[in-house]
């Protein structure tokens, strides 16, 4: 009995250490999100501190991650046209969807990018904005409330794209056209992300030559 008790206590400590590490990582990303509204930041931090089930798909309110991909010139953004929502959206989905595992929120965004844009094939990409989110957003999808962190990547337009089951289309679209001609095919959040990209890169150029990782 003592051996069983000791083993359970060891596993509990190990799990709590992992949970604390993932929580600290998540909250650092929330705090350092680009140009985030303080009220939104406070809501994200409150959920993280008060409901650790939100780290996976265990409650109706949970964290999700998105991947925003732009080309090396910062002129174009890679979006999918979602079948259900009939909108052009970044790649995104649930964090730890199939049960709690050792995956950071950033790693979740990378997984979503590779799953939904490139059929899980390895591609070359650069991480921008110092690996911190370019956007935080709270929205309702399929009856769940998503607290979403969107990360920014740069990818060559020569990489082979693959349609996921969620998408009708996948395409590179001009960022300035989305900003200038906003319409019902683009959610407000998508336009806001494009505006933030243009704030970060006001004069489109080869951003990979700049000291941003």
PDB file of C-alpha atoms in Angstrom:
ATOM      1  CA  UNK A   1       0.000   0.000   0.000  1.00  0.00           C
ATOM      2  CA  UNK A   2       2.798   2.403   0.839  1.00  0.00           C
ATOM      3  CA  UNK A   3       4.460   1.751  -2.520  1.00  0.00           C
ATOM      4  CA  UNK A   4       1.203   2.482  -4.324  1.00  0.00           C
ATOM      5  CA  UNK A   5       0.721   5.647  -2.258  1.00  0.00           C
ATOM      6  CA  UNK A   6       4.284   6.801  -2.958  1.00  0.00           C
ATOM      7  CA  UNK A   7       3.858   6.142  -6.679  1.00  0.00           C
ATOM      8  CA  UNK A   8       0.611   8.114  -6.800  1.00  0.00           C
ATOM      9  CA  UNK A   9       2.204  10.998  -4.912  1.00  0.00           C
ATOM     10  CA  UNK A  10       5.156  10.988  -7.312  1.00  0.00           C
ATOM     11  CA  UNK A  11       2.846  11.052 -10.333  1.00  0.00           C
ATOM     12  CA  UNK A  12       0.815  13.843  -8.763  1.00  0.00           C
ATOM     13  CA  UNK A  13       3.920  15.959  -8.163  1.00  0.00           C
ATOM     14  CA  UNK A  14       5.142  15.290 -11.678  1.00  0.00           C
ATOM     15  CA  UNK A  15       1.791  16.316 -13.155  1.00  0.00           C
ATOM     16  CA  UNK A  16       1.610  19.473 -11.038  1.00  0.00           C
ATOM     17  CA  UNK A  17       5.128  20.449 -12.102  1.00  0.00           C
ATOM     18  CA  UNK A  18       4.169  19.991 -15.745  1.00  0.00           C
ATOM     19  CA  UNK A  19       0.938  21.917 -15.242  1.00  0.00           C
ATOM     20  CA  UNK A  20       2.759  24.806 -13.578  1.00  0.00           C
ATOM     21  CA  UNK A  21       5.304  24.940 -16.392  1.00  0.00           C
ATOM     22  CA  UNK A  22       2.626  25.017 -19.069  1.00  0.00           C
ATOM     23  CA  UNK A  23       0.611  27.627 -17.168  1.00  0.00           C
ATOM     24  CA  UNK A  24       3.642  29.886 -16.744  1.00  0.00           C
ATOM     25  CA  UNK A  25       4.466  29.548 -20.432  1.00  0.00           C
ATOM     26  CA  UNK A  26       0.877  30.341 -21.419  1.00  0.00           C
ATOM     27  CA  UNK A  27       0.703  33.398 -19.196  1.00  0.00           C
ATOM     28  CA  UNK A  28       3.998  34.736 -20.538  1.00  0.00           C
ATOM     29  CA  UNK A  29       2.557  34.548 -24.034  1.00  0.00           C
ATOM     30  CA  UNK A  30      -0.607  36.303 -22.903  1.00  0.00           C
ATOM     31  CA  UNK A  31       1.282  39.127 -21.170  1.00  0.00           C
ATOM     32  CA  UNK A  32       3.567  39.689 -24.171  1.00  0.00           C
ATOM     33  CA  UNK A  33       0.923  39.546 -26.896  1.00  0.00           C
ATOM     34  CA  UNK A  34       1.330  42.317 -29.449  1.00  0.00           C
ATOM     35  CA  UNK A  35      -0.674  45.482 -28.750  1.00  0.00           C
ATOM     36  CA  UNK A  36      -3.314  43.586 -26.767  1.00  0.00           C
ATOM     37  CA  UNK A  37      -6.206  45.283 -25.011  1.00  0.00           C
ATOM     38  CA  UNK A  38      -5.585  45.174 -21.246  1.00  0.00           C
ATOM     39  CA  UNK A  39      -9.138  44.063 -20.488  1.00  0.00           C
ATOM     40  CA  UNK A  40      -8.675  41.114 -22.840  1.00  0.00           C
ATOM     41  CA  UNK A  41      -5.304  40.263 -21.280  1.00  0.00           C
ATOM     42  CA  UNK A  42      -6.913  40.278 -17.816  1.00  0.00           C
ATOM     43  CA  UNK A  43      -9.671  37.918 -18.966  1.00  0.00           C
ATOM     44  CA  UNK A  44      -7.119  35.508 -20.426  1.00  0.00           C
ATOM     45  CA  UNK A  45      -5.022  35.533 -17.261  1.00  0.00           C
ATOM     46  CA  UNK A  46      -8.089  35.027 -15.083  1.00  0.00           C
ATOM     47  CA  UNK A  47      -9.147  31.952 -17.053  1.00  0.00           C
ATOM     48  CA  UNK A  48      -5.634  30.514 -16.880  1.00  0.00           C
ATOM     49  CA  UNK A  49      -5.350  30.977 -13.130  1.00  0.00           C
ATOM     50  CA  UNK A  50      -8.864  29.859 -12.193  1.00  0.00           C
ATOM     51  CA  UNK A  51      -9.703  27.002 -14.552  1.00  0.00           C
ATOM     52  CA  UNK A  52      -6.884  24.658 -15.494  1.00  0.00           C
ATOM     53  CA  UNK A  53      -9.332  22.429 -17.353  1.00  0.00           C
ATOM     54  CA  UNK A  54      -9.354  25.208 -19.942  1.00  0.00           C
ATOM     55  CA  UNK A  55      -5.911  24.008 -21.080  1.00  0.00           C
ATOM     56  CA  UNK A  56      -7.641  21.232 -22.968  1.00  0.00           C
ATOM     57  CA  UNK A  57     -11.064  20.601 -24.463  1.00  0.00           C
ATOM     58  CA  UNK A  58     -12.502  19.665 -21.060  1.00  0.00           C
ATOM     59  CA  UNK A  59     -14.909  22.574 -20.543  1.00  0.00           C
ATOM     60  CA  UNK A  60     -17.085  24.743 -22.777  1.00  0.00           C
ATOM     61  CA  UNK A  61     -14.634  27.629 -22.275  1.00  0.00           C
ATOM     62  CA  UNK A  62     -11.045  26.835 -23.214  1.00  0.00           C
ATOM     63  CA  UNK A  63      -7.854  28.072 -24.814  1.00  0.00           C
ATOM     64  CA  UNK A  64      -7.179  27.581 -28.512  1.00  0.00           C
ATOM     65  CA  UNK A  65      -4.289  28.550 -30.758  1.00  0.00           C
ATOM     66  CA  UNK A  66      -4.068  29.911 -34.292  1.00  0.00           C
ATOM     67  CA  UNK A  67      -1.282  30.254 -36.837  1.00  0.00           C
ATOM     68  CA  UNK A  68      -1.083  33.380 -38.995  1.00  0.00           C
ATOM     69  CA  UNK A  69       1.221  32.799 -41.952  1.00  0.00           C
ATOM     70  CA  UNK A  70       2.589  35.586 -44.138  1.00  0.00           C
ATOM     71  CA  UNK A  71       5.013  35.444 -47.036  1.00  0.00           C
ATOM     72  CA  UNK A  72       8.597  36.758 -46.662  1.00  0.00           C
ATOM     73  CA  UNK A  73       7.652  40.080 -48.278  1.00  0.00           C
ATOM     74  CA  UNK A  74       4.863  40.688 -45.725  1.00  0.00           C
ATOM     75  CA  UNK A  75       2.508  41.423 -48.622  1.00  0.00           C
ATOM     76  CA  UNK A  76       0.351  38.304 -48.454  1.00  0.00           C
ATOM     77  CA  UNK A  77      -1.373  36.250 -45.788  1.00  0.00           C
ATOM     78  CA  UNK A  78      -2.264  32.554 -46.029  1.00  0.00           C
ATOM     79  CA  UNK A  79      -5.899  31.884 -45.131  1.00  0.00           C
ATOM     80  CA  UNK A  80      -8.371  29.041 -45.461  1.00  0.00           C
ATOM     81  CA  UNK A  81     -11.998  29.479 -46.479  1.00  0.00           C
ATOM     82  CA  UNK A  82     -13.850  27.565 -43.770  1.00  0.00           C
ATOM     83  CA  UNK A  83     -16.701  25.300 -44.881  1.00  0.00           C
ATOM     84  CA  UNK A  84     -18.824  25.813 -41.793  1.00  0.00           C
ATOM     85  CA  UNK A  85     -18.348  29.537 -41.195  1.00  0.00           C
ATOM     86  CA  UNK A  86     -18.047  30.596 -44.864  1.00  0.00           C
ATOM     87  CA  UNK A  87     -15.229  32.966 -43.899  1.00  0.00           C
ATOM     88  CA  UNK A  88     -11.558  33.372 -44.696  1.00  0.00           C
ATOM     89  CA  UNK A  89      -9.709  32.492 -41.469  1.00  0.00           C
ATOM     90  CA  UNK A  90      -6.211  31.732 -40.189  1.00  0.00           C
ATOM     91  CA  UNK A  91      -5.381  28.134 -39.310  1.00  0.00           C
ATOM     92  CA  UNK A  92      -6.512  27.299 -35.820  1.00  0.00           C
ATOM     93  CA  UNK A  93      -8.038  24.790 -33.480  1.00  0.00           C
ATOM     94  CA  UNK A  94      -8.113  23.267 -30.033  1.00  0.00           C
ATOM     95  CA  UNK A  95      -5.125  23.004 -27.759  1.00  0.00           C
ATOM     96  CA  UNK A  96      -4.692  19.519 -26.269  1.00  0.00           C
ATOM     97  CA  UNK A  97      -7.886  18.455 -28.035  1.00  0.00           C
ATOM     98  CA  UNK A  98      -7.376  14.743 -27.436  1.00  0.00           C
ATOM     99  CA  UNK A  99      -6.546  14.964 -23.748  1.00  0.00           C
ATOM    100  CA  UNK A 100      -3.928  16.763 -21.710  1.00  0.00           C
ATOM    101  CA  UNK A 101      -0.403  16.334 -23.006  1.00  0.00           C
ATOM    102  CA  UNK A 102       2.904  18.131 -22.883  1.00  0.00           C
ATOM    103  CA  UNK A 103       2.214  20.700 -25.585  1.00  0.00           C
ATOM    104  CA  UNK A 104       2.722  24.435 -25.190  1.00  0.00           C
ATOM    105  CA  UNK A 105       0.229  26.875 -26.661  1.00  0.00           C
ATOM    106  CA  UNK A 106       2.838  27.855 -29.268  1.00  0.00           C
ATOM    107  CA  UNK A 107       3.432  24.228 -30.223  1.00  0.00           C
ATOM    108  CA  UNK A 108      -0.322  23.907 -30.648  1.00  0.00           C
ATOM    109  CA  UNK A 109      -0.259  26.724 -33.208  1.00  0.00           C
ATOM    110  CA  UNK A 110       2.567  25.060 -35.136  1.00  0.00           C
ATOM    111  CA  UNK A 111       0.643  21.788 -35.149  1.00  0.00           C
ATOM    112  CA  UNK A 112      -2.473  23.522 -36.488  1.00  0.00           C
ATOM    113  CA  UNK A 113      -0.431  25.182 -39.235  1.00  0.00           C
ATOM    114  CA  UNK A 114       1.100  21.911 -40.397  1.00  0.00           C
ATOM    115  CA  UNK A 115      -2.109  19.879 -40.051  1.00  0.00           C
ATOM    116  CA  UNK A 116      -4.451  22.250 -41.856  1.00  0.00           C
ATOM    117  CA  UNK A 117      -2.175  23.815 -44.425  1.00  0.00           C
ATOM    118  CA  UNK A 118       0.483  21.274 -45.297  1.00  0.00           C
ATOM    119  CA  UNK A 119      -0.879  17.801 -44.502  1.00  0.00           C
ATOM    120  CA  UNK A 120       1.601  17.442 -41.624  1.00  0.00           C
ATOM    121  CA  UNK A 121       4.563  17.735 -43.991  1.00  0.00           C
ATOM    122  CA  UNK A 122       7.682  19.428 -42.681  1.00  0.00           C
ATOM    123  CA  UNK A 123       8.193  22.895 -44.150  1.00  0.00           C
ATOM    124  CA  UNK A 124      10.618  25.759 -43.668  1.00  0.00           C
ATOM    125  CA  UNK A 125       9.177  28.625 -41.658  1.00  0.00           C
ATOM    126  CA  UNK A 126      10.301  31.501 -39.473  1.00  0.00           C
ATOM    127  CA  UNK A 127       8.622  32.560 -36.245  1.00  0.00           C
ATOM    128  CA  UNK A 128       7.961  36.305 -36.017  1.00  0.00           C
ATOM    129  CA  UNK A 129       7.157  38.761 -33.209  1.00  0.00           C
ATOM    130  CA  UNK A 130       9.684  37.070 -30.918  1.00  0.00           C
ATOM    131  CA  UNK A 131       7.434  33.980 -30.769  1.00  0.00           C
ATOM    132  CA  UNK A 132       4.721  35.916 -28.921  1.00  0.00           C
ATOM    133  CA  UNK A 133       1.098  36.139 -30.136  1.00  0.00           C
ATOM    134  CA  UNK A 134       0.170  38.829 -32.610  1.00  0.00           C
ATOM    135  CA  UNK A 135      -3.427  38.738 -31.381  1.00  0.00           C
ATOM    136  CA  UNK A 136      -5.692  37.610 -28.541  1.00  0.00           C
ATOM    137  CA  UNK A 137      -9.354  36.999 -29.236  1.00  0.00           C
ATOM    138  CA  UNK A 138     -12.419  35.669 -27.418  1.00  0.00           C
ATOM    139  CA  UNK A 139     -15.121  34.225 -29.635  1.00  0.00           C
ATOM    140  CA  UNK A 140     -17.827  31.577 -29.715  1.00  0.00           C
ATOM    141  CA  UNK A 141     -17.503  28.619 -32.088  1.00  0.00           C
ATOM    142  CA  UNK A 142     -19.706  25.518 -32.176  1.00  0.00           C
ATOM    143  CA  UNK A 143     -21.232  26.428 -28.828  1.00  0.00           C
ATOM    144  CA  UNK A 144     -17.865  26.783 -27.093  1.00  0.00           C
ATOM    145  CA  UNK A 145     -16.105  29.947 -25.976  1.00  0.00           C
ATOM    146  CA  UNK A 146     -12.583  30.083 -27.343  1.00  0.00           C
ATOM    147  CA  UNK A 147      -9.792  32.137 -25.810  1.00  0.00           C
ATOM    148  CA  UNK A 148      -7.502  32.148 -28.820  1.00  0.00           C
ATOM    149  CA  UNK A 149      -3.835  33.113 -29.118  1.00  0.00           C
ATOM    150  CA  UNK A 150      -2.670  33.739 -32.699  1.00  0.00           C
ATOM    151  CA  UNK A 151       1.028  33.392 -33.558  1.00  0.00           C
ATOM    152  CA  UNK A 152       2.788  34.874 -36.575  1.00  0.00           C
ATOM    153  CA  UNK A 153       4.934  32.893 -39.032  1.00  0.00           C
ATOM    154  CA  UNK A 154       6.686  33.587 -42.314  1.00  0.00           C
ATOM    155  CA  UNK A 155       6.489  30.916 -45.010  1.00  0.00           C
ATOM    156  CA  UNK A 156       7.567  30.824 -48.635  1.00  0.00           C
ATOM    157  CA  UNK A 157       4.714  30.960 -51.131  1.00  0.00           C
ATOM    158  CA  UNK A 158       6.486  28.121 -52.956  1.00  0.00           C
ATOM    159  CA  UNK A 159       5.577  25.611 -50.241  1.00  0.00           C
ATOM    160  CA  UNK A 160       2.969  23.112 -51.446  1.00  0.00           C
ATOM    161  CA  UNK A 161      -0.448  23.751 -49.868  1.00  0.00           C
ATOM    162  CA  UNK A 162      -2.940  21.032 -48.927  1.00  0.00           C
ATOM    163  CA  UNK A 163      -6.667  21.423 -48.253  1.00  0.00           C
ATOM    164  CA  UNK A 164      -7.853  20.175 -44.881  1.00  0.00           C
ATOM    165  CA  UNK A 165     -11.310  18.745 -44.208  1.00  0.00           C
ATOM    166  CA  UNK A 166     -12.345  22.096 -42.708  1.00  0.00           C
ATOM    167  CA  UNK A 167     -11.571  24.130 -45.800  1.00  0.00           C
ATOM    168  CA  UNK A 168     -13.231  24.826 -49.142  1.00  0.00           C
ATOM    169  CA  UNK A 169     -10.203  26.765 -50.348  1.00  0.00           C
ATOM    170  CA  UNK A 170      -6.751  27.765 -49.192  1.00  0.00           C
ATOM    171  CA  UNK A 171      -4.992  30.748 -50.724  1.00  0.00           C
ATOM    172  CA  UNK A 172      -2.487  33.543 -50.368  1.00  0.00           C
ATOM    173  CA  UNK A 173      -4.380  36.856 -50.214  1.00  0.00           C
ATOM    174  CA  UNK A 174      -3.120  40.426 -50.383  1.00  0.00           C
ATOM    175  CA  UNK A 175      -2.984  41.959 -46.886  1.00  0.00           C
ATOM    176  CA  UNK A 176      -3.621  45.541 -47.980  1.00  0.00           C
ATOM    177  CA  UNK A 177      -6.643  44.494 -50.060  1.00  0.00           C
ATOM    178  CA  UNK A 178      -8.163  42.810 -47.004  1.00  0.00           C
ATOM    179  CA  UNK A 179      -7.642  45.983 -44.963  1.00  0.00           C
ATOM    180  CA  UNK A 180      -8.916  48.349 -47.671  1.00  0.00           C
ATOM    181  CA  UNK A 181     -11.846  46.236 -48.882  1.00  0.00           C
ATOM    182  CA  UNK A 182     -13.104  44.604 -45.701  1.00  0.00           C
ATOM    183  CA  UNK A 183     -16.327  42.685 -46.270  1.00  0.00           C
ATOM    184  CA  UNK A 184     -18.446  39.899 -44.841  1.00  0.00           C
ATOM    185  CA  UNK A 185     -16.033  37.206 -46.071  1.00  0.00           C
ATOM    186  CA  UNK A 186     -13.489  38.343 -43.492  1.00  0.00           C
ATOM    187  CA  UNK A 187     -14.156  38.384 -39.777  1.00  0.00           C
ATOM    188  CA  UNK A 188     -13.268  41.560 -37.908  1.00  0.00           C
ATOM    189  CA  UNK A 189     -10.495  39.652 -36.217  1.00  0.00           C
ATOM    190  CA  UNK A 190      -8.889  38.684 -39.531  1.00  0.00           C
ATOM    191  CA  UNK A 191      -8.901  42.330 -40.604  1.00  0.00           C
ATOM    192  CA  UNK A 192      -7.479  43.359 -37.219  1.00  0.00           C
ATOM    193  CA  UNK A 193      -4.646  40.847 -37.592  1.00  0.00           C
ATOM    194  CA  UNK A 194      -3.874  42.221 -41.058  1.00  0.00           C
ATOM    195  CA  UNK A 195      -3.766  45.724 -39.593  1.00  0.00           C
ATOM    196  CA  UNK A 196      -1.343  44.556 -36.901  1.00  0.00           C
ATOM    197  CA  UNK A 197       0.868  42.932 -39.529  1.00  0.00           C
ATOM    198  CA  UNK A 198       0.981  46.204 -41.376  1.00  0.00           C
ATOM    199  CA  UNK A 199       1.862  48.022 -38.137  1.00  0.00           C
ATOM    200  CA  UNK A 200       4.771  45.634 -37.624  1.00  0.00           C
ATOM    201  CA  UNK A 201       5.845  45.826 -41.276  1.00  0.00           C
ATOM    202  CA  UNK A 202       4.659  49.195 -42.675  1.00  0.00           C
ATOM    203  CA  UNK A 203       6.826  48.917 -45.780  1.00  0.00           C
ATOM    204  CA  UNK A 204       6.572  45.379 -47.189  1.00  0.00           C
ATOM    205  CA  UNK A 205      10.016  43.989 -47.851  1.00  0.00           C
ATOM    206  CA  UNK A 206      11.968  40.831 -47.274  1.00  0.00           C
ATOM    207  CA  UNK A 207      11.324  40.541 -43.540  1.00  0.00           C
ATOM    208  CA  UNK A 208      13.570  37.511 -43.194  1.00  0.00           C
ATOM    209  CA  UNK A 209      16.558  39.802 -43.661  1.00  0.00           C
ATOM    210  CA  UNK A 210      15.573  41.602 -40.476  1.00  0.00           C
ATOM    211  CA  UNK A 211      16.552  40.427 -37.003  1.00  0.00           C
ATOM    212  CA  UNK A 212      13.164  38.997 -36.099  1.00  0.00           C
ATOM    213  CA  UNK A 213      12.662  35.426 -34.931  1.00  0.00           C
TER     214      UNK A 213
END
